[in-house]
PDB file of C-alpha atoms in Angstrom:
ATOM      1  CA  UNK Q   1      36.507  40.608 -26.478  1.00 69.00           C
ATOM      2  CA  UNK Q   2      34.297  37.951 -28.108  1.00 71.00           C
ATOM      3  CA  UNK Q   3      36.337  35.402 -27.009  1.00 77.00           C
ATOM      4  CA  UNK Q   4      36.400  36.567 -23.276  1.00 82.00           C
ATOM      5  CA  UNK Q   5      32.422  36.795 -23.477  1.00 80.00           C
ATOM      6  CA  UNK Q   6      32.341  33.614 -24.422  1.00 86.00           C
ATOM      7  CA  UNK Q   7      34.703  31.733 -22.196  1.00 87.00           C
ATOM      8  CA  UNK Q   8      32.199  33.636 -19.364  1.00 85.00           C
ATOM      9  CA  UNK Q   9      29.155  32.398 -20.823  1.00 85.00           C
ATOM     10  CA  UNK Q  10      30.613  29.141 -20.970  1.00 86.00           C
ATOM     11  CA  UNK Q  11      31.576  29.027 -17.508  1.00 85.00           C
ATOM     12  CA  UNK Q  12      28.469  30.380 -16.128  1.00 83.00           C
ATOM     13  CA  UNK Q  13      26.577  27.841 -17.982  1.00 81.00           C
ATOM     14  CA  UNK Q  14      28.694  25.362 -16.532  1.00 79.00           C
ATOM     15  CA  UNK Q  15      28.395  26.334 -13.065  1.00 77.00           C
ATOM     16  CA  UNK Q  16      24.407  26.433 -13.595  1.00 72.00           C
ATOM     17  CA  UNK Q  17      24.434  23.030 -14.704  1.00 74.00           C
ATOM     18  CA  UNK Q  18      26.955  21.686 -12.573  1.00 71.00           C
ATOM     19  CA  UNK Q  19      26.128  23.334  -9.457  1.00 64.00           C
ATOM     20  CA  UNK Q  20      24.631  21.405  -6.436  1.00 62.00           C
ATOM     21  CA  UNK Q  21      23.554  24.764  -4.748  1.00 65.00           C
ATOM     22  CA  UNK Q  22      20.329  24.595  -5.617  1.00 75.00           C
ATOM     23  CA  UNK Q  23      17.309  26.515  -6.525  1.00 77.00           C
ATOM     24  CA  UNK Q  24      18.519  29.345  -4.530  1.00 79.00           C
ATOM     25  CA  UNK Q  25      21.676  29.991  -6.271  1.00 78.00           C
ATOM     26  CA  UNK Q  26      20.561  29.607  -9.699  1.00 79.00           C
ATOM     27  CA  UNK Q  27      17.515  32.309  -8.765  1.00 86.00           C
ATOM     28  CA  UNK Q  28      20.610  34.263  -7.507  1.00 88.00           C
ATOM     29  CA  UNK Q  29      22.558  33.999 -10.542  1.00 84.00           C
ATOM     30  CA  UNK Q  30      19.460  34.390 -12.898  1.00 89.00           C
ATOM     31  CA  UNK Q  31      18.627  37.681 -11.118  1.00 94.00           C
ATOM     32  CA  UNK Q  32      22.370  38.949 -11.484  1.00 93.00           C
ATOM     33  CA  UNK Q  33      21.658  38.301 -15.186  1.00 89.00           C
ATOM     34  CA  UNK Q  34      18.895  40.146 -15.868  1.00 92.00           C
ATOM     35  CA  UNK Q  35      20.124  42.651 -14.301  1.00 93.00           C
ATOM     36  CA  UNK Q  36      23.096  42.730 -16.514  1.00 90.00           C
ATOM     37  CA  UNK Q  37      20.798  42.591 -19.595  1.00 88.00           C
ATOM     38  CA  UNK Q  38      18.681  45.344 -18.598  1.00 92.00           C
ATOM     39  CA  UNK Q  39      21.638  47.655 -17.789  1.00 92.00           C
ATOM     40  CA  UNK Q  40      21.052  50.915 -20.635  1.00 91.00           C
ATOM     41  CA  UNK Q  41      25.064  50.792 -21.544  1.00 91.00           C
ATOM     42  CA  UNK Q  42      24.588  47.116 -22.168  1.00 89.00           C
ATOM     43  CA  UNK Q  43      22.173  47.256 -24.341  1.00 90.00           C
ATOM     44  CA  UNK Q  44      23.825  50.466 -26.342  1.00 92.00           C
ATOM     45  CA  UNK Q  45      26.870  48.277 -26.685  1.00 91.00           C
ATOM     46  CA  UNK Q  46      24.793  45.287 -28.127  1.00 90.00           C
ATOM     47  CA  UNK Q  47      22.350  47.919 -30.170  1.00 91.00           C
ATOM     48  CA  UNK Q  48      25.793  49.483 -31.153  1.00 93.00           C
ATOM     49  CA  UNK Q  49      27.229  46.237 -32.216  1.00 92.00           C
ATOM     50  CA  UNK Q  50      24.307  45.019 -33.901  1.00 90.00           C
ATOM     51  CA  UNK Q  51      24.555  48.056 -35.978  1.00 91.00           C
ATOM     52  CA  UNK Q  52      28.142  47.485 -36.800  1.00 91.00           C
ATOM     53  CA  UNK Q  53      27.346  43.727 -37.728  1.00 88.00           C
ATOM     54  CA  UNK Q  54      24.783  44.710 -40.261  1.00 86.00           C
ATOM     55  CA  UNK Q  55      26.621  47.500 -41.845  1.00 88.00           C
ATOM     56  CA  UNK Q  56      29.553  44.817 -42.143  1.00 88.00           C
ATOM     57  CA  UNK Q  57      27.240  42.206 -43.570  1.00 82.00           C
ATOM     58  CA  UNK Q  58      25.821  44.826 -45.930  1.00 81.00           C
ATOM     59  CA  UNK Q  59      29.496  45.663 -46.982  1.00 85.00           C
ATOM     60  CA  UNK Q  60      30.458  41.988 -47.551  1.00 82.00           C
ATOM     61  CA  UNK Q  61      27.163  41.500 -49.213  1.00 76.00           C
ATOM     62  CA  UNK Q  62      27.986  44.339 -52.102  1.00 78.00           C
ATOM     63  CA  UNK Q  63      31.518  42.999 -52.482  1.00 82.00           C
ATOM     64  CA  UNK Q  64      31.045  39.260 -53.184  1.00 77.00           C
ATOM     65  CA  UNK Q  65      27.717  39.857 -54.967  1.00 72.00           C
ATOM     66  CA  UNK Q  66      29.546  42.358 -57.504  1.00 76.00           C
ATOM     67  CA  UNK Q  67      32.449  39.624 -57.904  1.00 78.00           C
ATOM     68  CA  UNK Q  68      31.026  36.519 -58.154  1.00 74.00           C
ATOM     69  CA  UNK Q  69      27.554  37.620 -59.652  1.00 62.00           C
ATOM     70  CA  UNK Q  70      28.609  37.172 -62.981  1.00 67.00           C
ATOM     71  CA  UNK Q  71      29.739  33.704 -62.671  1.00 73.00           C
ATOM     72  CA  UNK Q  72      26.880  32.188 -60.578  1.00 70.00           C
ATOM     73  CA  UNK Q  73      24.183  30.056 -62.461  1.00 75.00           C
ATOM     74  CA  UNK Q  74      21.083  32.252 -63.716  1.00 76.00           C
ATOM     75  CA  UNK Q  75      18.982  30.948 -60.816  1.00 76.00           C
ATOM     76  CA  UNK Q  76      21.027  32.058 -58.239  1.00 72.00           C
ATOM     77  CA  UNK Q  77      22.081  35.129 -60.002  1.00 70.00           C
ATOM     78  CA  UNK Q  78      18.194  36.188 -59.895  1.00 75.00           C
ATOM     79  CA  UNK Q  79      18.296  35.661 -56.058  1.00 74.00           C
ATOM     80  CA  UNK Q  80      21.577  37.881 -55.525  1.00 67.00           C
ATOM     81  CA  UNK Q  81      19.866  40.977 -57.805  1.00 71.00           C
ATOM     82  CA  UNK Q  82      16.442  40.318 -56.076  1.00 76.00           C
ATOM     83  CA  UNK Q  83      17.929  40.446 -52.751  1.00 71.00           C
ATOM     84  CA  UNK Q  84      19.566  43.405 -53.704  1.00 68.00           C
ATOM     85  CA  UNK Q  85      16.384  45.062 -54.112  1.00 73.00           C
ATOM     86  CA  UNK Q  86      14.990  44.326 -51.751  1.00 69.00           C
ATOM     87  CA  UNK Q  87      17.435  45.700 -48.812  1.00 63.00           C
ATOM     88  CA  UNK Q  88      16.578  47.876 -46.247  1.00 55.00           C
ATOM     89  CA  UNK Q  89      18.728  52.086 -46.561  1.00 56.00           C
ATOM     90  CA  UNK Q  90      21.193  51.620 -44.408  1.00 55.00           C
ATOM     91  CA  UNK Q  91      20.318  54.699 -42.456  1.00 53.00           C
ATOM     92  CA  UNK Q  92      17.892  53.090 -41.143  1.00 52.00           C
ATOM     93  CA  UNK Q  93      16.886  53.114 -37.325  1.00 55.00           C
ATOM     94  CA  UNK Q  94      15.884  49.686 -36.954  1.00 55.00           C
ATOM     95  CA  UNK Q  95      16.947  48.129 -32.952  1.00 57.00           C
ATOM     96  CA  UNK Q  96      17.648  51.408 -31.946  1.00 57.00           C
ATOM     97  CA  UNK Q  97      16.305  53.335 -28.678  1.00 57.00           C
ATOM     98  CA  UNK Q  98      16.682  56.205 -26.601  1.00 54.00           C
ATOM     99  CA  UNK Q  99      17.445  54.352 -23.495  1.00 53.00           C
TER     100      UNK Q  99
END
C-alpha cells in the first residue's frame, strides 16, 4: 500500500510540474486534493496509522534500548534511560478526534 501511495504522489507531482495546462488545472487538481485530505475516513486511516507507527516505534524503542543499553558508552546510556522517562503512556489520546 505504501508503495502504491507513493508511486501516486509521485505521479501527481509530476504531472503538476510538468503540465502545460495551466493555472486552471493545477487549481483543479489542488481542489481534488483537499478534498481528499479533508475526507473523515482519510483522516481515521492516517490518525489510525499514526497510532500504529508510534506504538511500533515505542515497541522497537524498548527492545533495542534493553539490548544494546548495556554496551553503549555512559553518555549515551544516560540519554536512552532519560528518554525512557520521559515517554508519553501509551494510552494516550494524542492526534485523535471524533470526526
Amino acid at each position: 500500500m505504501r508503495y502504491r501511495l507513493t508511486f501516486i504522489t509521485g505521479v501527481a507531482v509530476g504531472y503538476v510540474l510538468g503540465t502545460r495546462a495551466g493555472r486552471e488545472r493545477y487549481e483543479q487538481l489542488r481542489k481534488a486534493a483537499q478534498r481528499v485530505a479533508r475526507n473523515p475516513a482519510v483522516r481515521n486511516t492516517a490518525e489510525a496509522t499514526a497510532l500504529s507507527g508510534r506504538k511500533a516505534a515505542s515497541k522497537a524503542f524498548d527492545t533495542v534500548s534493553s539490548r544494546v543499553g548495556d554496551r553503549l558508552p555512559d553518555s549515551m546510556a544516560s540519554r536512552v534511560r532519560s528518554l525512557r522517562e520521559d515517554r508519553a503512556p501509551e494510552d494516550d489520546d494524542w492526534g485523535t478526534s471524533n470526526t
